[in-house]
Amino acid sequence: MTGECGVLPRDPAPLAASAASVPLLDAGRAYGRCSLAEDGPVSDLMRMAVSAGHRVGRRPPLRRALKDVLAVLPETPEAHGSLTRGVPAAAAAIRVALGNADGLAARYCDDLARAEARVDAIAAARLRAAHRRIAAGIPPVPGEYSWRDGLAGIGAGMLRREHPERDETLRAVLRYLVALTRPLTRNGETRPGWWPARQDDPSHDRADLGVADGTAGVLALLALAHRRGVRVDRHRAAIRTLADWYRLHQQGADEDTPWWPEVVFGPEPATGRSVRPDSGWAGTLGIARSLQLAGIVLGDPGLRRDAVAAAEYALTEPMFRSGGLCGGPHGAALTALRMVRDEDGGEHRPLAAAAASLPRAADPSTLHGVPAGGFLDGEDGVLASCPPNGRRPALPGPDAEPWDWVLLTAC
């Protein structure tokens, strides 16, 4: 279903009205077209925009792809929007496109501003609900704060705005994430404030440590914002609380082989054998990058050393069960390259070498995503991460939009 107009309304509809006015089936279709995790106009625009950033000299026009995204935005409901789908996903693709294509910023900046206004409305509604929950002493669901579905992902886009330190919505998101690090006591039991609500099945009483669905995404956003000068009360203390949480659950035979489990089943360190996660961005590399960023902000060389050691160990014996940027070797390589750039000294050359050789050394079945996985999980993101005629992922150049802010590895 394609929208009839190519620009957004100036006054976004209220969240409740938006959700109620779109039938459930139509809403699902709209989200599918306005998603970075499914094939459609938004994934297409992001792929073309990232590829344009690799080019030297005049970059290809992206007007048609931009218009396709603007055409689906009016029909996209605001309820449940996140960085991976809905209006925030479209705003992310538009932002990267305007940064990487010649002559588009002046023409389409108003469209981006209108999309960002809708993102602010989404964030405000989510923040109101989150603070009501906190006041009631009710545990959260991971989708409230995660990168994939929640406010950590939405905040990543806000951090790329001009003068983010003046952005009150971003500051409100950061204050909420700080509040999430305070303990929560319910029925006489005290758990971390991010510990998910217990389900009927006791096996679901667990917390995710990953960057996509767990607390590493929260840690990454807090650290990146602090590093960029966007700071709120108790900001560093919240980063320290989360870093200590990962220190508590760190595993490994020695200091050269640290790793963290995908999930933990209680606030105390696991006593049984935990499952070592994949090496991808959604696994060990994403956690390691989050902890490295925290170590930089906190001035903690030991935390940085553990983070780099974990990345090196993960890439020395890489494990991938899926492809795409989130789960495959290309996303892991990009994350490792970011880590190398933030470290000084030749002792980290092994990490750079492992990142460069990773796509070639990985199992061919994990080199690409699923055919319909969109920019994040499909082949489009994998191919766009490499320069033209290249097979190795490369970081954006100095004149290109650092598009991997979408993965919370840069800002």
mmCIF file of C-alpha atoms in Angstrom:
data_model
loop_
_atom_site.group_PDB
_atom_site.id
_atom_site.type_symbol
_atom_site.label_atom_id
_atom_site.label_comp_id
_atom_site.label_asym_id
_atom_site.label_seq_id
_atom_site.Cartn_x
_atom_site.Cartn_y
_atom_site.Cartn_z
ATOM 1 C CA MET A 1 0.000 0.000 0.000
ATOM 2 C CA THR A 2 1.525 3.313 -1.067
ATOM 3 C CA GLY A 3 0.724 6.681 0.410
ATOM 4 C CA GLU A 4 -0.858 9.308 -1.819
ATOM 5 C CA CYS A 5 1.373 12.206 -0.795
ATOM 6 C CA GLY A 6 5.114 12.374 -0.617
ATOM 7 C CA VAL A 7 5.537 14.619 2.418
ATOM 8 C CA LEU A 8 4.606 14.315 6.043
ATOM 9 C CA PRO A 9 1.816 16.296 7.695
ATOM 10 C CA ARG A 10 3.083 19.237 9.705
ATOM 11 C CA ASP A 11 1.073 18.295 12.773
ATOM 12 C CA PRO A 12 1.595 14.614 13.582
ATOM 13 C CA ALA A 13 -1.544 12.855 14.764
ATOM 14 C CA PRO A 14 -1.676 11.850 18.413
ATOM 15 C CA LEU A 15 -0.428 8.378 19.180
ATOM 16 C CA ALA A 16 -3.770 6.985 20.240
ATOM 17 C CA ALA A 17 -5.557 8.325 17.197
ATOM 18 C CA SER A 18 -2.817 7.045 14.903
ATOM 19 C CA ALA A 19 -2.947 3.542 16.342
ATOM 20 C CA ALA A 20 -6.744 3.422 16.323
ATOM 21 C CA SER A 21 -7.166 4.756 12.803
ATOM 22 C CA VAL A 22 -5.064 2.088 11.108
ATOM 23 C CA PRO A 23 -6.483 -1.462 10.925
ATOM 24 C CA LEU A 24 -4.146 -4.063 12.359
ATOM 25 C CA LEU A 25 -3.381 -5.699 9.021
ATOM 26 C CA ASP A 26 -2.676 -2.381 7.316
ATOM 27 C CA ALA A 27 -0.465 -1.352 10.229
ATOM 28 C CA GLY A 28 1.574 -4.523 9.805
ATOM 29 C CA ARG A 29 2.011 -3.854 6.120
ATOM 30 C CA ALA A 30 3.033 -0.276 6.801
ATOM 31 C CA TYR A 31 5.632 -1.395 9.323
ATOM 32 C CA GLY A 32 6.943 -3.953 6.840
ATOM 33 C CA ARG A 33 7.538 -1.239 4.250
ATOM 34 C CA CYS A 34 8.957 1.138 6.847
ATOM 35 C CA SER A 35 11.566 -1.170 8.363
ATOM 36 C CA LEU A 36 15.310 -1.705 8.459
ATOM 37 C CA ALA A 37 14.758 -5.384 9.243
ATOM 38 C CA GLU A 38 12.574 -6.201 6.239
ATOM 39 C CA ASP A 39 12.900 -5.515 2.522
ATOM 40 C CA GLY A 40 11.191 -2.319 1.449
ATOM 41 C CA PRO A 41 11.727 1.382 0.725
ATOM 42 C CA VAL A 42 13.479 2.176 4.029
ATOM 43 C CA SER A 43 15.988 -0.670 3.742
ATOM 44 C CA ASP A 44 16.548 0.244 0.082
ATOM 45 C CA LEU A 45 17.286 3.864 0.952
ATOM 46 C CA MET A 46 19.667 2.905 3.741
ATOM 47 C CA ARG A 47 21.548 0.500 1.471
ATOM 48 C CA MET A 48 21.937 3.128 -1.251
ATOM 49 C CA ALA A 49 22.885 5.839 1.239
ATOM 50 C CA VAL A 50 25.583 3.742 2.928
ATOM 51 C CA SER A 51 26.973 2.696 -0.458
ATOM 52 C CA ALA A 52 27.079 6.337 -1.546
ATOM 53 C CA GLY A 53 29.250 7.145 1.456
ATOM 54 C CA HIS A 54 31.998 4.852 0.146
ATOM 55 C CA ARG A 55 32.319 6.759 -3.125
ATOM 56 C CA VAL A 56 34.948 9.410 -3.738
ATOM 57 C CA GLY A 57 33.892 12.528 -5.599
ATOM 58 C CA ARG A 58 30.361 13.040 -6.835
ATOM 59 C CA ARG A 59 27.887 10.701 -5.203
ATOM 60 C CA PRO A 60 24.850 9.158 -6.873
ATOM 61 C CA PRO A 61 21.448 10.838 -6.513
ATOM 62 C CA LEU A 62 19.067 9.295 -4.033
ATOM 63 C CA ARG A 63 15.976 11.383 -4.758
ATOM 64 C CA ARG A 64 13.827 8.525 -6.039
ATOM 65 C CA ALA A 65 14.618 6.343 -3.030
ATOM 66 C CA LEU A 66 13.943 9.277 -0.695
ATOM 67 C CA LYS A 67 10.585 9.939 -2.313
ATOM 68 C CA ASP A 68 9.639 6.281 -1.914
ATOM 69 C CA VAL A 69 10.298 6.520 1.827
ATOM 70 C CA LEU A 70 8.423 9.803 2.159
ATOM 71 C CA ALA A 71 5.487 8.205 0.372
ATOM 72 C CA VAL A 72 5.076 5.442 2.978
ATOM 73 C CA LEU A 73 5.570 7.674 6.025
ATOM 74 C CA PRO A 74 2.047 9.173 6.176
ATOM 75 C CA GLU A 75 0.493 5.704 6.445
ATOM 76 C CA THR A 76 2.972 4.488 9.089
ATOM 77 C CA PRO A 77 1.479 4.487 12.609
ATOM 78 C CA GLU A 78 3.521 5.879 15.467
ATOM 79 C CA ALA A 79 2.532 3.248 18.041
ATOM 80 C CA HIS A 80 5.304 0.673 18.592
ATOM 81 C CA GLY A 81 7.761 2.534 16.359
ATOM 82 C CA SER A 82 11.445 1.826 17.013
ATOM 83 C CA LEU A 83 14.822 2.281 15.377
ATOM 84 C CA THR A 84 14.301 -0.936 13.423
ATOM 85 C CA ARG A 85 10.764 -0.240 12.200
ATOM 86 C CA GLY A 86 8.290 2.551 11.775
ATOM 87 C CA VAL A 87 8.948 6.291 11.754
ATOM 88 C CA PRO A 88 12.285 6.171 13.662
ATOM 89 C CA ALA A 89 13.656 3.671 11.113
ATOM 90 C CA ALA A 90 12.615 5.943 8.249
ATOM 91 C CA ALA A 91 14.148 8.971 9.969
ATOM 92 C CA ALA A 92 17.420 7.071 10.360
ATOM 93 C CA ALA A 93 17.572 6.200 6.661
ATOM 94 C CA ILE A 94 16.715 9.774 5.660
ATOM 95 C CA ARG A 95 19.444 11.150 7.933
ATOM 96 C CA VAL A 96 22.112 8.890 6.430
ATOM 97 C CA ALA A 97 20.928 9.739 2.914
ATOM 98 C CA LEU A 98 21.119 13.487 3.505
ATOM 99 C CA GLY A 99 24.629 13.070 4.886
ATOM 100 C CA ASN A 100 25.922 10.982 1.990
ATOM 101 C CA ALA A 101 24.261 12.341 -1.156
ATOM 102 C CA ASP A 102 25.169 15.600 -2.853
ATOM 103 C CA GLY A 103 22.650 18.437 -2.837
ATOM 104 C CA LEU A 104 19.883 16.778 -0.831
ATOM 105 C CA ALA A 105 20.211 18.296 2.637
ATOM 106 C CA ALA A 106 18.713 21.699 1.815
ATOM 107 C CA ARG A 107 15.847 20.239 -0.205
ATOM 108 C CA TYR A 108 14.780 17.539 2.237
ATOM 109 C CA CYS A 109 15.753 18.928 5.652
ATOM 110 C CA ASP A 110 12.140 19.907 6.378
ATOM 111 C CA ASP A 111 10.999 16.364 5.674
ATOM 112 C CA LEU A 112 13.585 15.038 8.115
ATOM 113 C CA ALA A 113 12.468 17.600 10.707
ATOM 114 C CA ARG A 114 8.851 16.483 10.390
ATOM 115 C CA ALA A 115 9.859 12.840 10.728
ATOM 116 C CA GLU A 116 11.954 13.702 13.797
ATOM 117 C CA ALA A 117 8.958 15.494 15.331
ATOM 118 C CA ARG A 118 7.018 12.243 15.070
ATOM 119 C CA VAL A 119 9.950 10.391 16.635
ATOM 120 C CA ASP A 120 9.787 12.832 19.548
ATOM 121 C CA ALA A 121 6.068 12.061 19.949
ATOM 122 C CA ILE A 122 6.814 8.340 20.025
ATOM 123 C CA ALA A 123 9.569 8.818 22.609
ATOM 124 C CA ALA A 124 7.388 11.072 24.777
ATOM 125 C CA ALA A 125 4.570 8.522 24.865
ATOM 126 C CA ARG A 126 6.977 5.714 25.724
ATOM 127 C CA LEU A 127 8.639 7.768 28.437
ATOM 128 C CA ARG A 128 5.305 8.593 30.064
ATOM 129 C CA ALA A 129 4.397 4.906 30.145
ATOM 130 C CA ALA A 130 7.830 3.940 31.497
ATOM 131 C CA HIS A 131 7.728 6.451 34.324
ATOM 132 C CA ARG A 132 4.214 5.341 35.290
ATOM 133 C CA ARG A 133 5.529 1.788 35.477
ATOM 134 C CA ILE A 134 8.535 2.818 37.582
ATOM 135 C CA ALA A 135 6.309 4.797 39.969
ATOM 136 C CA ALA A 136 4.095 1.725 40.375
ATOM 137 C CA GLY A 137 7.111 -0.461 41.161
ATOM 138 C CA ILE A 138 6.446 -2.766 38.212
ATOM 139 C CA PRO A 139 9.389 -4.416 36.387
ATOM 140 C CA PRO A 140 9.888 -3.505 32.700
ATOM 141 C CA VAL A 141 9.663 -5.580 29.574
ATOM 142 C CA PRO A 142 12.887 -5.527 27.507
ATOM 143 C CA GLY A 143 11.128 -3.834 24.606
ATOM 144 C CA GLU A 144 10.722 -0.747 26.765
ATOM 145 C CA TYR A 145 14.446 0.021 26.766
ATOM 146 C CA SER A 146 16.153 -2.167 24.137
ATOM 147 C CA TRP A 147 17.912 -1.143 20.936
ATOM 148 C CA ARG A 148 15.667 -3.292 18.779
ATOM 149 C CA ASP A 149 12.281 -2.219 20.116
ATOM 150 C CA GLY A 150 12.759 0.478 22.709
ATOM 151 C CA LEU A 151 14.176 3.775 23.826
ATOM 152 C CA ALA A 152 17.885 2.931 23.506
ATOM 153 C CA GLY A 153 17.463 2.567 19.752
ATOM 154 C CA ILE A 154 15.294 5.664 19.455
ATOM 155 C CA GLY A 155 17.861 7.631 21.463
ATOM 156 C CA ALA A 156 20.634 6.578 19.074
ATOM 157 C CA GLY A 157 18.979 8.546 16.282
ATOM 158 C CA MET A 158 18.512 11.580 18.510
ATOM 159 C CA LEU A 159 22.223 11.598 19.312
ATOM 160 C CA ARG A 160 22.958 12.289 15.630
ATOM 161 C CA ARG A 161 20.913 15.484 15.626
ATOM 162 C CA GLU A 162 22.533 18.895 15.398
ATOM 163 C CA HIS A 163 23.354 20.152 18.905
ATOM 164 C CA PRO A 164 22.144 17.019 20.699
ATOM 165 C CA GLU A 165 23.177 18.548 24.024
ATOM 166 C CA ARG A 166 20.226 20.945 23.618
ATOM 167 C CA ASP A 167 17.739 18.232 22.692
ATOM 168 C CA GLU A 168 15.331 17.910 25.615
ATOM 169 C CA THR A 169 13.737 14.718 24.327
ATOM 170 C CA LEU A 170 17.133 13.026 24.156
ATOM 171 C CA ARG A 171 17.956 14.253 27.647
ATOM 172 C CA ALA A 172 14.651 12.815 28.871
ATOM 173 C CA VAL A 173 15.558 9.461 27.309
ATOM 174 C CA LEU A 174 18.934 9.531 29.048
ATOM 175 C CA ARG A 175 17.345 10.407 32.397
ATOM 176 C CA TYR A 176 15.002 7.448 31.991
ATOM 177 C CA LEU A 177 17.929 5.097 31.233
ATOM 178 C CA VAL A 178 19.721 6.395 34.318
ATOM 179 C CA ALA A 179 16.582 5.720 36.387
ATOM 180 C CA LEU A 180 16.576 2.196 34.975
ATOM 181 C CA THR A 181 19.833 1.469 36.813
ATOM 182 C CA ARG A 182 18.252 1.985 40.249
ATOM 183 C CA PRO A 183 17.240 -1.217 42.081
ATOM 184 C CA LEU A 184 13.570 -2.140 42.110
ATOM 185 C CA THR A 185 12.005 -3.981 45.047
ATOM 186 C CA ARG A 186 8.773 -5.882 44.518
ATOM 187 C CA ASN A 187 7.173 -8.407 46.855
ATOM 188 C CA GLY A 188 10.229 -8.273 49.095
ATOM 189 C CA GLU A 189 12.622 -9.144 46.262
ATOM 190 C CA THR A 190 15.185 -6.615 45.006
ATOM 191 C CA ARG A 191 16.412 -6.822 41.433
ATOM 192 C CA PRO A 192 18.197 -4.414 39.064
ATOM 193 C CA GLY A 193 15.821 -1.828 37.638
ATOM 194 C CA TRP A 194 16.190 -3.283 34.151
ATOM 195 C CA TRP A 195 15.324 -6.847 35.217
ATOM 196 C CA PRO A 196 12.384 -7.921 33.034
ATOM 197 C CA ALA A 197 8.964 -8.712 34.389
ATOM 198 C CA ARG A 198 8.659 -12.349 35.422
ATOM 199 C CA GLN A 199 6.563 -14.459 33.068
ATOM 200 C CA ASP A 200 4.307 -17.366 33.983
ATOM 201 C CA ASP A 201 7.072 -19.733 32.885
ATOM 202 C CA PRO A 202 9.942 -19.559 35.455
ATOM 203 C CA SER A 203 12.456 -20.277 32.669
ATOM 204 C CA HIS A 204 11.682 -16.807 31.305
ATOM 205 C CA ASP A 205 12.915 -15.144 34.499
ATOM 206 C CA ARG A 206 16.105 -13.951 32.891
ATOM 207 C CA ALA A 207 17.876 -10.835 31.626
ATOM 208 C CA ASP A 208 19.481 -10.388 28.212
ATOM 209 C CA LEU A 209 23.070 -9.083 28.159
ATOM 210 C CA GLY A 210 23.252 -8.399 24.418
ATOM 211 C CA VAL A 211 23.249 -5.071 22.631
ATOM 212 C CA ALA A 212 20.149 -5.722 20.511
ATOM 213 C CA ASP A 213 17.685 -6.818 23.182
ATOM 214 C CA GLY A 214 19.494 -6.300 26.472
ATOM 215 C CA THR A 215 21.384 -3.908 28.698
ATOM 216 C CA ALA A 216 24.463 -3.550 26.474
ATOM 217 C CA GLY A 217 22.394 -1.279 24.217
ATOM 218 C CA VAL A 218 21.522 0.896 27.215
ATOM 219 C CA LEU A 219 25.181 1.039 28.241
ATOM 220 C CA ALA A 220 26.319 1.903 24.724
ATOM 221 C CA LEU A 221 23.890 4.811 24.373
ATOM 222 C CA LEU A 222 24.735 6.224 27.798
ATOM 223 C CA ALA A 223 28.461 6.018 27.050
ATOM 224 C CA LEU A 224 28.187 7.475 23.543
ATOM 225 C CA ALA A 225 26.030 10.356 24.780
ATOM 226 C CA HIS A 226 28.436 11.135 27.628
ATOM 227 C CA ARG A 227 31.347 11.005 25.194
ATOM 228 C CA ARG A 228 29.589 13.485 22.919
ATOM 229 C CA GLY A 229 28.929 15.880 25.788
ATOM 230 C CA VAL A 230 25.249 15.111 26.363
ATOM 231 C CA ARG A 231 25.103 14.475 30.100
ATOM 232 C CA VAL A 232 22.441 14.246 32.780
ATOM 233 C CA ASP A 233 22.479 13.786 36.560
ATOM 234 C CA ARG A 234 24.003 10.482 37.776
ATOM 235 C CA HIS A 235 25.101 9.728 34.216
ATOM 236 C CA ARG A 236 28.548 8.351 35.064
ATOM 237 C CA ALA A 237 27.179 6.490 38.080
ATOM 238 C CA ALA A 238 24.675 4.714 35.834
ATOM 239 C CA ILE A 239 27.447 3.741 33.413
ATOM 240 C CA ARG A 240 29.479 2.389 36.320
ATOM 241 C CA THR A 241 26.500 0.393 37.623
ATOM 242 C CA LEU A 242 26.040 -1.281 34.254
ATOM 243 C CA ALA A 243 29.766 -1.878 33.796
ATOM 244 C CA ASP A 244 29.898 -3.537 37.222
ATOM 245 C CA TRP A 245 26.961 -5.728 36.180
ATOM 246 C CA TYR A 246 29.009 -7.050 33.276
ATOM 247 C CA ARG A 247 32.079 -7.471 35.458
ATOM 248 C CA LEU A 248 29.932 -9.549 37.815
ATOM 249 C CA HIS A 249 28.839 -11.884 35.018
ATOM 250 C CA GLN A 250 32.134 -12.015 33.112
ATOM 251 C CA GLN A 251 33.365 -15.517 32.376
ATOM 252 C CA GLY A 252 36.465 -17.062 30.825
ATOM 253 C CA ALA A 253 39.411 -19.239 31.692
ATOM 254 C CA ASP A 254 41.828 -16.316 32.106
ATOM 255 C CA GLU A 255 42.257 -12.606 31.407
ATOM 256 C CA ASP A 256 42.879 -13.268 27.702
ATOM 257 C CA THR A 257 39.611 -15.141 27.132
ATOM 258 C CA PRO A 258 36.809 -13.090 28.739
ATOM 259 C CA TRP A 259 33.234 -13.413 27.535
ATOM 260 C CA TRP A 260 29.694 -12.891 28.739
ATOM 261 C CA PRO A 261 26.690 -15.201 28.437
ATOM 262 C CA GLU A 262 23.761 -14.278 26.217
ATOM 263 C CA VAL A 263 21.376 -14.251 29.181
ATOM 264 C CA VAL A 264 21.588 -14.565 32.953
ATOM 265 C CA PHE A 265 18.958 -16.233 35.096
ATOM 266 C CA GLY A 266 19.495 -14.262 38.288
ATOM 267 C CA PRO A 267 21.324 -11.212 39.610
ATOM 268 C CA GLU A 268 24.111 -13.377 41.052
ATOM 269 C CA PRO A 269 26.927 -14.850 38.884
ATOM 270 C CA ALA A 270 25.995 -18.083 37.143
ATOM 271 C CA THR A 271 27.285 -21.193 38.894
ATOM 272 C CA GLY A 272 26.508 -23.638 36.081
ATOM 273 C CA ARG A 273 27.824 -23.773 32.548
ATOM 274 C CA SER A 274 26.606 -20.795 30.521
ATOM 275 C CA VAL A 275 26.309 -20.611 26.763
ATOM 276 C CA ARG A 276 28.938 -18.518 25.024
ATOM 277 C CA PRO A 277 27.193 -16.247 22.518
ATOM 278 C CA ASP A 278 27.959 -15.811 18.842
ATOM 279 C CA SER A 279 30.844 -13.580 17.834
ATOM 280 C CA GLY A 280 28.648 -11.121 15.955
ATOM 281 C CA TRP A 281 27.570 -7.600 16.786
ATOM 282 C CA ALA A 282 24.440 -8.993 18.439
ATOM 283 C CA GLY A 283 26.667 -11.271 20.536
ATOM 284 C CA THR A 284 30.146 -10.828 22.000
ATOM 285 C CA LEU A 285 31.351 -7.987 19.758
ATOM 286 C CA GLY A 286 28.438 -5.728 20.639
ATOM 287 C CA ILE A 287 28.908 -6.308 24.365
ATOM 288 C CA ALA A 288 32.660 -5.742 24.043
ATOM 289 C CA ARG A 289 32.182 -2.445 22.191
ATOM 290 C CA SER A 290 29.689 -1.238 24.809
ATOM 291 C CA LEU A 291 32.146 -2.002 27.593
ATOM 292 C CA GLN A 292 35.024 -0.375 25.736
ATOM 293 C CA LEU A 293 32.956 2.813 25.389
ATOM 294 C CA ALA A 294 32.126 2.648 29.089
ATOM 295 C CA GLY A 295 35.814 2.206 29.920
ATOM 296 C CA ILE A 296 36.685 5.279 27.858
ATOM 297 C CA VAL A 297 34.091 7.425 29.645
ATOM 298 C CA LEU A 298 34.999 6.118 33.103
ATOM 299 C CA GLY A 299 38.758 6.276 32.543
ATOM 300 C CA ASP A 300 38.948 2.582 33.393
ATOM 301 C CA PRO A 301 41.856 0.944 31.511
ATOM 302 C CA GLY A 302 41.057 -2.486 32.955
ATOM 303 C CA LEU A 303 37.538 -2.403 31.537
ATOM 304 C CA ARG A 304 38.876 -1.366 28.140
ATOM 305 C CA ARG A 305 41.481 -4.103 28.247
ATOM 306 C CA ASP A 306 38.848 -6.742 29.036
ATOM 307 C CA ALA A 307 36.640 -5.459 26.227
ATOM 308 C CA VAL A 308 39.402 -5.643 23.624
ATOM 309 C CA ALA A 309 40.523 -9.065 24.895
ATOM 310 C CA ALA A 310 36.949 -10.343 24.575
ATOM 311 C CA ALA A 311 36.735 -9.095 20.986
ATOM 312 C CA GLU A 312 40.076 -10.654 20.075
ATOM 313 C CA TYR A 313 39.057 -13.962 21.640
ATOM 314 C CA ALA A 314 35.702 -13.937 19.864
ATOM 315 C CA LEU A 315 37.346 -13.342 16.484
ATOM 316 C CA THR A 316 40.170 -15.823 17.073
ATOM 317 C CA GLU A 317 37.607 -18.596 17.395
ATOM 318 C CA PRO A 318 34.613 -17.018 15.603
ATOM 319 C CA MET A 319 31.142 -18.507 15.880
ATOM 320 C CA PHE A 320 28.282 -17.322 13.684
ATOM 321 C CA ARG A 321 24.879 -18.903 13.321
ATOM 322 C CA SER A 322 23.418 -16.281 11.021
ATOM 323 C CA GLY A 323 24.395 -13.648 8.497
ATOM 324 C CA GLY A 324 23.572 -9.989 8.055
ATOM 325 C CA LEU A 325 25.052 -7.053 9.910
ATOM 326 C CA CYS A 326 23.502 -7.986 13.260
ATOM 327 C CA GLY A 327 24.524 -11.628 13.459
ATOM 328 C CA GLY A 328 27.169 -12.176 10.807
ATOM 329 C CA PRO A 329 30.891 -11.571 10.284
ATOM 330 C CA HIS A 330 30.528 -8.238 8.484
ATOM 331 C CA GLY A 331 28.850 -6.562 11.453
ATOM 332 C CA ALA A 332 31.438 -8.101 13.779
ATOM 333 C CA ALA A 333 34.255 -6.800 11.587
ATOM 334 C CA LEU A 334 32.831 -3.264 11.521
ATOM 335 C CA THR A 335 32.482 -3.292 15.304
ATOM 336 C CA ALA A 336 36.065 -4.511 15.728
ATOM 337 C CA LEU A 337 37.337 -1.769 13.430
ATOM 338 C CA ARG A 338 35.597 0.827 15.590
ATOM 339 C CA MET A 339 37.251 -0.666 18.649
ATOM 340 C CA VAL A 340 40.693 -0.573 17.029
ATOM 341 C CA ARG A 341 40.234 3.085 16.082
ATOM 342 C CA ASP A 342 39.601 3.978 19.728
ATOM 343 C CA GLU A 343 42.669 2.170 21.035
ATOM 344 C CA ASP A 344 46.299 3.264 20.756
ATOM 345 C CA GLY A 345 49.309 1.030 20.386
ATOM 346 C CA GLY A 346 50.383 -1.882 18.238
ATOM 347 C CA GLU A 347 49.186 -4.479 20.746
ATOM 348 C CA HIS A 348 45.760 -4.253 19.141
ATOM 349 C CA ARG A 349 46.955 -5.072 15.644
ATOM 350 C CA PRO A 350 45.722 -8.674 16.054
ATOM 351 C CA LEU A 351 42.182 -7.361 16.425
ATOM 352 C CA ALA A 352 42.521 -5.283 13.265
ATOM 353 C CA ALA A 353 43.949 -8.240 11.366
ATOM 354 C CA ALA A 354 41.192 -10.527 12.578
ATOM 355 C CA ALA A 355 38.549 -7.990 11.537
ATOM 356 C CA ALA A 356 40.059 -7.669 8.060
ATOM 357 C CA SER A 357 40.197 -11.408 7.461
ATOM 358 C CA LEU A 358 36.939 -12.308 9.168
ATOM 359 C CA PRO A 359 34.574 -12.401 6.157
ATOM 360 C CA ARG A 360 37.055 -14.539 4.234
ATOM 361 C CA ALA A 361 37.645 -16.912 7.140
ATOM 362 C CA ALA A 362 33.981 -17.325 8.104
ATOM 363 C CA ASP A 363 31.748 -20.165 7.007
ATOM 364 C CA PRO A 364 30.323 -19.145 3.581
ATOM 365 C CA SER A 365 26.805 -19.863 4.828
ATOM 366 C CA THR A 366 27.091 -16.959 7.303
ATOM 367 C CA LEU A 367 28.467 -14.349 4.920
ATOM 368 C CA HIS A 368 25.056 -13.064 3.904
ATOM 369 C CA GLY A 369 21.708 -12.673 5.568
ATOM 370 C CA VAL A 370 18.380 -14.127 4.664
ATOM 371 C CA PRO A 371 17.053 -12.959 1.268
ATOM 372 C CA ALA A 372 14.295 -10.858 2.827
ATOM 373 C CA GLY A 373 16.157 -9.687 5.917
ATOM 374 C CA GLY A 374 16.260 -6.007 5.060
ATOM 375 C CA PHE A 375 19.290 -3.825 5.674
ATOM 376 C CA LEU A 376 20.065 -5.210 9.136
ATOM 377 C CA ASP A 377 19.634 -8.949 8.569
ATOM 378 C CA GLY A 378 19.776 -9.390 4.798
ATOM 379 C CA GLU A 379 22.356 -9.185 2.037
ATOM 380 C CA ASP A 380 21.790 -5.464 1.423
ATOM 381 C CA GLY A 381 23.543 -4.366 4.601
ATOM 382 C CA VAL A 382 26.393 -6.812 4.081
ATOM 383 C CA LEU A 383 27.073 -5.562 0.556
ATOM 384 C CA ALA A 384 26.659 -1.903 1.480
ATOM 385 C CA SER A 385 29.208 -2.219 4.290
ATOM 386 C CA CYS A 386 31.975 -2.905 1.746
ATOM 387 C CA PRO A 387 33.456 -0.312 -0.627
ATOM 388 C CA PRO A 388 32.700 -0.744 -4.345
ATOM 389 C CA ASN A 389 34.423 -3.838 -5.746
ATOM 390 C CA GLY A 390 35.592 -4.729 -2.233
ATOM 391 C CA ARG A 391 34.910 -7.766 -0.099
ATOM 392 C CA ARG A 392 35.989 -6.435 3.275
ATOM 393 C CA PRO A 393 33.846 -4.121 5.411
ATOM 394 C CA ALA A 394 35.220 -0.623 5.861
ATOM 395 C CA LEU A 395 34.344 2.187 8.250
ATOM 396 C CA PRO A 396 32.794 5.333 6.772
ATOM 397 C CA GLY A 397 35.332 7.864 5.563
ATOM 398 C CA PRO A 398 35.883 11.283 7.173
ATOM 399 C CA ASP A 399 33.499 12.992 4.736
ATOM 400 C CA ALA A 400 30.752 10.382 5.020
ATOM 401 C CA GLU A 401 27.942 9.980 7.525
ATOM 402 C CA PRO A 402 29.085 7.525 10.242
ATOM 403 C CA TRP A 403 26.075 5.350 9.504
ATOM 404 C CA ASP A 404 27.037 2.673 12.022
ATOM 405 C CA TRP A 405 25.577 4.907 14.736
ATOM 406 C CA VAL A 406 22.528 2.828 13.865
ATOM 407 C CA LEU A 407 24.334 -0.101 15.549
ATOM 408 C CA LEU A 408 25.305 1.990 18.603
ATOM 409 C CA THR A 409 29.000 1.559 17.819
ATOM 410 C CA ALA A 410 29.601 5.210 16.904
ATOM 411 C CA CYS A 411 27.953 8.594 17.280
#
